[in-house]
Short mmCIF file of C-alpha atoms in Angstrom, two decimals:
data_model
loop_
_atom_site.label_atom_id
_atom_site.label_comp_id
_atom_site.label_asym_id
_atom_site.label_seq_id
_atom_site.Cartn_x
_atom_site.Cartn_y
_atom_site.Cartn_z
CA MET S 1 -56.09 -21.13 24.77
CA GLU S 2 -53.84 -18.61 26.32
CA THR S 3 -54.37 -14.91 26.12
CA ILE S 4 -51.31 -12.19 26.96
CA LEU S 5 -52.65 -8.50 27.32
CA THR S 6 -49.50 -6.04 26.75
CA ILE S 7 -49.94 -2.26 27.14
CA HIS S 8 -47.62 0.51 24.82
CA TYR S 9 -47.56 3.92 25.27
CA GLU S 10 -46.51 6.07 22.42
CA LYS S 11 -46.47 10.00 22.41
CA VAL S 12 -47.34 11.48 18.98
CA GLY S 13 -46.90 15.34 19.03
CA THR S 14 -49.44 16.29 21.76
CA VAL S 15 -51.24 13.03 21.48
CA VAL S 16 -50.77 10.12 23.70
CA LEU S 17 -51.25 6.59 22.02
CA LEU S 18 -52.40 3.82 24.56
CA LYS S 19 -51.76 0.46 22.43
CA ILE S 20 -53.52 -2.59 23.93
CA VAL S 21 -52.25 -5.81 21.93
CA GLU S 22 -54.19 -8.91 22.73
CA TYR S 23 -52.23 -11.81 22.07
CA ILE S 24 -54.06 -15.36 21.66
CA HIS S 25 -52.27 -18.51 21.36
CA MET S 26 -54.65 -21.34 20.28
CA GLY S 27 -52.38 -24.15 20.63
CA ASN S 28 -53.17 -25.52 17.13
CA VAL S 29 -50.18 -27.40 16.66
CA PRO S 30 -49.75 -30.81 14.98
CA GLY S 31 -51.54 -32.75 17.42
CA SER S 32 -53.99 -30.49 18.85
CA PHE S 33 -57.62 -30.44 18.63
CA ARG S 34 -57.99 -34.40 17.57
CA ILE S 35 -61.94 -33.90 17.26
CA LEU S 36 -62.51 -36.53 15.21
CA GLY S 37 -63.26 -40.19 16.42
CA ASN S 38 -62.47 -38.91 20.02
CA GLY S 39 -65.57 -38.33 21.69
CA ALA S 40 -65.49 -34.41 20.54
CA SER S 41 -68.58 -32.52 20.91
CA PRO S 42 -70.07 -30.45 18.06
CA TYR S 43 -68.72 -27.23 17.70
CA HIS S 44 -68.59 -24.12 15.50
CA PHE S 45 -65.41 -21.86 15.30
CA GLN S 46 -65.13 -18.33 13.30
CA LEU S 47 -62.32 -17.35 11.93
CA GLY S 48 -63.22 -13.41 11.01
CA LYS S 49 -66.43 -12.47 9.06
CA LEU S 50 -65.93 -14.65 5.92
CA ALA S 51 -64.57 -17.86 7.21
CA SER S 52 -65.62 -20.75 10.09
CA ILE S 53 -64.93 -24.03 10.87
CA SER S 54 -67.69 -26.54 12.19
CA MET S 55 -67.83 -29.95 13.40
CA LYS S 56 -70.59 -32.25 13.74
CA GLU S 57 -70.64 -35.84 14.99
CA GLY S 58 -73.67 -37.77 13.63
CA GLU S 59 -76.10 -40.24 15.30
CA ARG S 60 -75.17 -44.15 15.36
CA LYS S 61 -77.27 -45.82 12.83
CA TRP S 62 -78.71 -49.22 12.26
CA GLU S 63 -79.30 -50.87 9.62
CA ASP S 64 -81.87 -54.09 8.80
CA ASN S 65 -78.98 -56.37 8.16
CA GLY S 66 -77.67 -55.48 11.66
CA LYS S 67 -74.57 -53.37 10.36
CA ARG S 68 -74.28 -50.10 12.44
CA SER S 69 -72.48 -46.86 11.56
CA GLN S 70 -71.38 -43.60 12.68
CA LYS S 71 -70.09 -40.28 10.49
CA TRP S 72 -68.03 -37.26 11.58
CA GLU S 73 -67.71 -34.41 9.68
CA VAL S 74 -65.71 -31.25 9.74
CA SER S 75 -66.64 -28.27 7.24
CA TYR S 76 -64.71 -25.23 6.17
CA ASN S 77 -66.87 -22.24 5.04
CA VAL S 78 -64.76 -19.58 3.41
CA GLU S 79 -66.21 -16.53 1.36
CA GLY S 80 -69.29 -18.50 0.90
CA LEU S 81 -67.72 -21.79 -0.58
CA THR S 82 -67.67 -24.91 1.53
CA CYS S 83 -65.07 -27.49 1.83
CA THR S 84 -66.30 -30.91 3.73
CA PHE S 85 -64.41 -33.66 5.06
CA SER S 86 -65.96 -36.86 6.71
CA ILE S 87 -65.22 -40.21 8.16
CA THR S 88 -68.04 -42.85 8.41
CA LYS S 89 -67.17 -45.99 10.50
CA SER S 90 -69.28 -49.15 9.78
CA THR S 91 -69.29 -52.43 11.65
CA GLY S 92 -70.94 -55.58 10.62
CA ILE S 93 -72.60 -58.22 12.65
CA ASN S 94 -69.58 -60.43 12.08
CA SER S 95 -67.24 -57.57 13.20
CA ASP S 96 -66.38 -56.74 9.72
CA GLU S 97 -65.10 -52.91 9.88
CA GLU S 98 -64.66 -50.12 7.60
CA LEU S 99 -63.82 -46.62 7.19
CA LYS S 100 -65.09 -44.27 4.41
CA ILE S 101 -63.09 -41.07 4.02
CA GLU S 102 -64.70 -38.62 1.80
CA MET S 103 -63.67 -34.87 1.09
CA GLU S 104 -65.57 -32.47 -1.39
CA ASP S 105 -64.13 -28.91 -1.84
CA ASN S 106 -66.03 -26.34 -3.85
CA THR S 107 -63.15 -24.46 -5.36
CA CYS S 108 -64.94 -21.88 -7.24
CA ARG S 109 -68.18 -20.30 -8.25
CA GLU S 110 -69.09 -18.28 -11.15
CA LYS S 111 -72.19 -16.29 -12.26
CA ILE S 112 -73.04 -17.29 -15.83
CA ASN S 113 -75.79 -15.11 -16.29
CA ARG S 114 -78.76 -13.63 -14.19
CA HIS S 115 -80.54 -16.93 -14.20
CA ALA S 116 -77.71 -19.33 -13.80
CA ILE S 117 -74.73 -20.13 -11.31
CA LYS S 118 -71.83 -22.54 -12.00
CA GLN S 119 -70.16 -24.11 -9.20
CA TYR S 120 -66.77 -26.23 -9.61
CA SER S 121 -65.57 -28.67 -7.12
CA SER S 122 -62.93 -31.37 -6.58
CA GLY S 123 -63.59 -34.50 -4.27
CA PHE S 124 -62.05 -37.79 -3.41
CA THR S 125 -63.35 -41.02 -1.45
CA GLN S 126 -61.12 -43.58 0.24
CA ILE S 127 -62.43 -46.74 1.52
CA VAL S 128 -60.35 -48.77 4.19
CA GLY S 129 -61.15 -52.37 5.98
CA ARG S 130 -59.81 -54.66 8.35
CA ALA S 131 -58.00 -57.62 6.87
CA GLU S 132 -56.99 -60.76 8.72
CA ALA S 133 -53.25 -59.51 8.42
CA GLY S 134 -53.58 -55.65 8.04
CA LEU S 135 -55.61 -53.20 6.21
CA LEU S 136 -57.57 -53.76 3.11
CA VAL S 137 -57.30 -50.73 1.09
CA GLU S 138 -59.40 -50.24 -1.82
CA ASP S 139 -58.58 -47.65 -4.84
CA MET S 140 -59.23 -44.15 -4.18
CA ILE S 141 -61.68 -42.25 -6.34
CA CYS S 142 -60.81 -38.91 -7.38
CA PHE S 143 -62.95 -36.65 -9.34
CA HIS S 144 -63.54 -33.01 -10.76
CA ALA S 145 -67.29 -31.83 -10.68
CA ASN S 146 -69.04 -28.99 -12.00
CA SER S 147 -72.85 -28.07 -11.20
CA THR S 148 -74.95 -25.47 -12.95
CA LYS S 149 -78.00 -24.28 -11.05
CA ASP S 150 -80.46 -22.63 -13.20
CA VAL S 151 -84.30 -22.79 -13.58
CA ARG S 152 -84.04 -26.51 -13.97
CA GLY S 153 -82.34 -26.90 -10.78
CA TYR S 154 -79.14 -28.52 -10.38
CA VAL S 155 -77.23 -30.01 -12.95
CA LYS S 156 -74.26 -32.00 -12.08
CA GLY S 157 -71.46 -33.38 -14.21
CA ALA S 158 -68.12 -35.02 -13.05
CA SER S 159 -64.97 -36.61 -14.70
CA MET S 160 -62.64 -38.80 -12.80
CA TYR S 161 -58.72 -38.60 -12.83
CA VAL S 162 -56.05 -41.07 -11.74
CA PRO S 163 -53.40 -39.45 -9.11
CA TYR S 164 -49.93 -39.88 -9.11
CA THR S 165 -48.34 -42.63 -6.97
CA ARG S 166 -44.82 -43.26 -5.74
CA ASN S 167 -43.73 -46.28 -4.30
CA THR S 168 -40.19 -46.54 -2.17
CA THR S 169 -38.53 -49.49 -0.55
CA ASN S 170 -36.34 -48.79 2.26
CA SER S 171 -32.96 -51.20 3.46
CA SER S 172 -35.13 -53.61 5.35
CA GLY S 173 -37.80 -54.57 2.52
CA GLY S 174 -40.31 -52.11 4.12
CA VAL S 175 -42.64 -50.41 1.00
CA THR S 176 -44.28 -47.05 1.36
CA SER S 177 -47.00 -46.24 -0.94
CA THR S 178 -47.53 -42.47 -1.37
CA THR S 179 -50.19 -41.22 -3.63
CA ILE S 180 -50.96 -37.29 -4.03
CA CYS S 181 -53.76 -35.44 -5.64
CA PRO S 182 -53.27 -31.58 -6.11
CA TYR S 183 -56.30 -29.62 -6.86
CA GLY S 184 -57.73 -25.94 -7.21
CA SER S 185 -59.29 -23.58 -9.12
CA SER S 186 -57.58 -20.99 -11.40
CA GLY S 187 -58.10 -18.09 -8.62
CA THR S 188 -56.60 -18.20 -4.82
CA ARG S 189 -58.05 -21.86 -3.71
CA LYS S 190 -55.91 -24.65 -3.67
CA GLY S 191 -55.52 -28.05 -2.14
CA LEU S 192 -53.70 -31.26 -1.88
CA TYR S 193 -54.99 -34.75 -0.84
CA VAL S 194 -52.51 -37.34 0.08
CA THR S 195 -52.54 -41.10 0.98
CA GLU S 196 -49.42 -43.00 2.64
CA TRP S 197 -49.73 -46.75 3.25
CA LYS S 198 -46.82 -48.57 4.79
CA LYS S 199 -45.99 -52.34 4.41
CA LYS S 200 -43.54 -54.49 6.19
CA LYS S 201 -42.87 -56.54 2.83
CA GLU S 202 -44.07 -55.86 -0.83
CA ASN S 203 -46.55 -58.93 -1.09
CA GLU S 204 -48.00 -58.05 2.30
CA LYS S 205 -51.18 -55.93 3.12
CA PRO S 206 -50.54 -52.04 4.84
CA TYR S 207 -49.99 -52.54 8.40
CA MET S 208 -50.68 -48.83 8.93
CA GLY S 209 -51.96 -45.42 6.81
CA THR S 210 -51.97 -41.98 6.78
CA ILE S 211 -54.71 -39.83 4.96
CA ALA S 212 -53.80 -36.13 4.88
CA HIS S 213 -55.96 -33.10 3.43
CA TYR S 214 -54.41 -29.62 2.96
CA TYR S 215 -56.75 -26.43 2.03
CA ALA S 216 -55.41 -23.00 1.30
CA ASN S 217 -56.93 -19.79 0.18
CA ASN S 218 -55.00 -16.64 -0.20
CA GLY S 219 -57.68 -14.56 -0.95
CA GLU S 220 -55.71 -12.57 -3.38
CA ASN S 221 -56.82 -11.37 -6.91
CA LEU S 222 -56.34 -8.30 -9.11
CA PHE S 223 -59.38 -6.41 -7.42
CA THR S 224 -59.69 -7.39 -3.72
CA ARG S 225 -58.07 -9.10 -0.87
CA GLY S 226 -59.99 -11.58 0.63
CA ILE S 227 -59.87 -14.13 3.59
CA ASP S 228 -56.38 -15.75 4.08
CA VAL S 229 -56.49 -19.21 5.69
CA GLY S 230 -54.24 -22.61 5.65
CA LEU S 231 -55.94 -25.44 7.44
CA SER S 232 -55.21 -29.18 7.68
CA MET S 233 -56.35 -32.73 8.58
CA MET S 234 -54.54 -35.96 9.13
CA VAL S 235 -55.99 -39.04 9.88
CA LYS S 236 -53.83 -42.15 11.20
CA ILE S 237 -55.35 -45.76 10.38
CA ARG S 238 -54.27 -49.00 12.08
CA VAL S 239 -55.41 -52.32 13.13
CA SER S 240 -55.02 -52.19 16.95
CA ASN S 241 -54.81 -55.57 18.97
CA GLY S 242 -58.02 -56.46 20.97
CA ALA S 243 -56.69 -57.48 23.74
CA LEU S 244 -59.89 -56.66 25.61
CA PHE S 245 -62.08 -58.98 23.92
CA GLY S 246 -59.63 -60.87 21.74
CA VAL S 247 -60.88 -59.09 18.54
CA ASP S 248 -58.41 -56.68 16.25
CA GLU S 249 -60.28 -53.48 15.51
CA LEU S 250 -59.80 -50.76 12.99
CA ASP S 251 -58.35 -47.84 14.83
CA PHE S 252 -57.94 -44.28 13.58
CA THR S 253 -57.23 -40.93 15.34
CA VAL S 254 -57.48 -37.51 13.32
CA ASP S 255 -55.41 -34.44 14.19
CA GLY S 256 -56.96 -31.25 13.02
CA PRO S 257 -58.17 -28.85 12.01
CA VAL S 258 -54.56 -27.20 12.26
CA GLN S 259 -54.33 -23.92 11.35
CA HIS S 260 -51.21 -22.76 9.13
CA PRO S 261 -50.22 -19.69 7.04
CA SER S 262 -51.61 -19.92 3.65
CA SER S 263 -48.38 -19.23 1.74
CA ALA S 264 -46.85 -22.42 3.50
CA ILE S 265 -49.56 -24.55 2.22
CA LEU S 266 -49.05 -23.21 -1.11
CA TYR S 267 -45.57 -23.57 -0.89
CA MET S 268 -46.03 -27.18 0.19
CA ILE S 269 -48.38 -28.19 -2.61
CA LYS S 270 -45.87 -26.77 -5.19
CA GLU S 271 -43.27 -28.63 -3.97
CA VAL S 272 -44.99 -31.87 -3.29
CA THR S 273 -46.51 -31.76 -6.89
CA ARG S 274 -43.13 -31.14 -8.53
CA THR S 275 -41.35 -33.78 -6.70
CA GLY S 276 -43.77 -36.15 -6.19
CA MET S 277 -42.67 -36.68 -2.66
CA TRP S 278 -44.70 -36.25 0.66
CA THR S 279 -44.00 -36.89 4.37
CA PRO S 280 -45.97 -35.35 7.37
CA ARG S 281 -43.27 -32.64 7.79
CA ALA S 282 -43.49 -31.45 4.02
CA CYS S 283 -45.39 -28.47 5.53
CA PRO S 284 -42.71 -26.01 6.45
CA HIS S 285 -44.96 -24.53 9.09
CA CYS S 286 -45.21 -27.93 10.69
CA ALA S 287 -41.52 -28.67 10.49
CA ASN S 288 -40.80 -25.17 12.29
CA ILE S 289 -43.46 -26.07 15.14
CA GLN S 290 -41.92 -29.42 15.56
CA ARG S 291 -38.51 -27.87 15.57
CA GLN S 292 -39.59 -25.17 18.34
CA ARG S 293 -41.13 -28.14 20.39
CA ARG S 294 -37.72 -30.20 20.18
CA TRP S 295 -36.17 -26.85 21.45
CA GLN S 296 -38.62 -26.45 24.00
CA SER S 297 -38.14 -30.27 24.99
CA GLU S 298 -34.12 -29.73 25.43
CA SER S 299 -34.47 -26.52 27.28
CA ASP S 300 -37.12 -27.95 29.99
CA ASP S 301 -34.51 -31.05 30.34
CA SER S 302 -31.46 -29.08 30.35
CA ASP S 303 -30.93 -29.58 33.91
CA ASN S 304 -31.01 -33.34 33.30
CA LEU S 305 -29.67 -35.32 30.85
CA PRO S 306 -29.47 -34.13 27.08
CA VAL S 307 -32.57 -34.95 25.01
CA ALA S 308 -31.71 -37.20 21.92
CA PRO S 309 -33.15 -35.74 18.81
CA GLY S 310 -36.48 -37.30 17.71
CA HIS S 311 -37.51 -38.80 14.61
CA GLY S 312 -40.84 -36.43 14.23
CA HIS S 313 -38.74 -33.02 13.64
CA GLY S 314 -37.95 -31.43 10.25
CA ASN S 315 -34.52 -30.81 8.75
CA SER S 316 -32.88 -27.67 8.08
CA GLN S 317 -34.12 -27.28 4.67
CA ASN S 318 -37.84 -27.65 5.53
CA ALA S 319 -37.79 -26.40 9.10
CA ARG S 320 -36.70 -22.89 8.08
CA ASN S 321 -38.67 -20.05 6.29
CA HIS S 322 -36.16 -19.41 3.29
CA GLY S 323 -38.62 -16.47 1.73
CA VAL S 324 -40.68 -18.83 0.02
CA PHE S 325 -43.76 -18.27 2.41
CA ASN S 326 -44.81 -15.43 4.42
CA GLY S 327 -44.38 -14.91 8.35
CA ASP S 328 -42.36 -17.06 10.37
CA GLY S 329 -44.19 -20.15 10.34
CA ASN S 330 -45.23 -19.95 14.19
CA GLY S 331 -49.02 -19.81 12.98
CA SER S 332 -52.20 -20.33 15.21
CA ASN S 333 -51.03 -17.21 17.06
CA TYR S 334 -53.62 -14.08 16.63
CA GLU S 335 -52.81 -10.46 17.52
CA ARG S 336 -55.55 -7.95 17.84
CA ASN S 337 -54.71 -4.37 18.32
CA ILE S 338 -56.83 -2.32 20.49
CA MET S 339 -56.15 1.75 20.10
CA PHE S 340 -57.12 4.55 22.07
CA PHE S 341 -56.22 8.34 21.77
CA ILE S 342 -55.46 10.52 25.04
CA ASN S 343 -55.50 14.16 24.40
#
């Protein structure tokens, strides 16, 4: 984290205004934090008065059948509503491995009367195992649920739905299968859950996968302006070569939570839902950051050989802000003004 203080003087009539700007760069660009599965300690990060991010790492558990498991969990609490994203890794006595990835977002809460409150949520569950020649991917479970709390306690009902899947084949016969699940309340809170699996050939098992979750709360309605926040998590899964013990392992890394302008996330959700197409560069904020990182790399190496453009940056269409989302797409930069009046 980098903090910069700048001081500005301005004379208004007989009053001199001293303005101290505290500029904080959190470094939350794609690839930062990487908190899950990397030995990070539990933490709690406050985003203003009504929003926070928490991460906790569960204890390792051993079952009677010799199976052991460990769970990592990240939760967002925004204006009293919680979104939870968790990963549980299990390993059997025969070295069978499994990842269970779950997300549940409480998108809306309504007061029915003085005795009852109804809460709406959306969620997803994805289970991934290690196969002999790649990843063993089970069907994703998607649901909408509503819970009513009254004098009887909680009464919960849920309905399942089928997400949209798109398959594309490249010139070498490789297949990419992308599934998108947009969700959200009728208010200001929306999200998107995406899975992407890559195969070298149609009849083969996936050799790698990406699971992404995007969360946005723009906090605006007809009466009040609440918390404006956009967040994302991205999980990359593959089978690593177990060179040390001769046994392949189910490996995963997580980037996030990464903070974005909520307008960038909402725009991306709208476009991905409309086109059915997603890439890790679909978020204009992420694409803009990657473009800036490329420029910085080229600038740092300007005295040496030119740097060839990489494959990880966005194109001109999604790297620029065409007025479809607020801000410049830099994100993760906080500016706090401290005002003093000097007579």
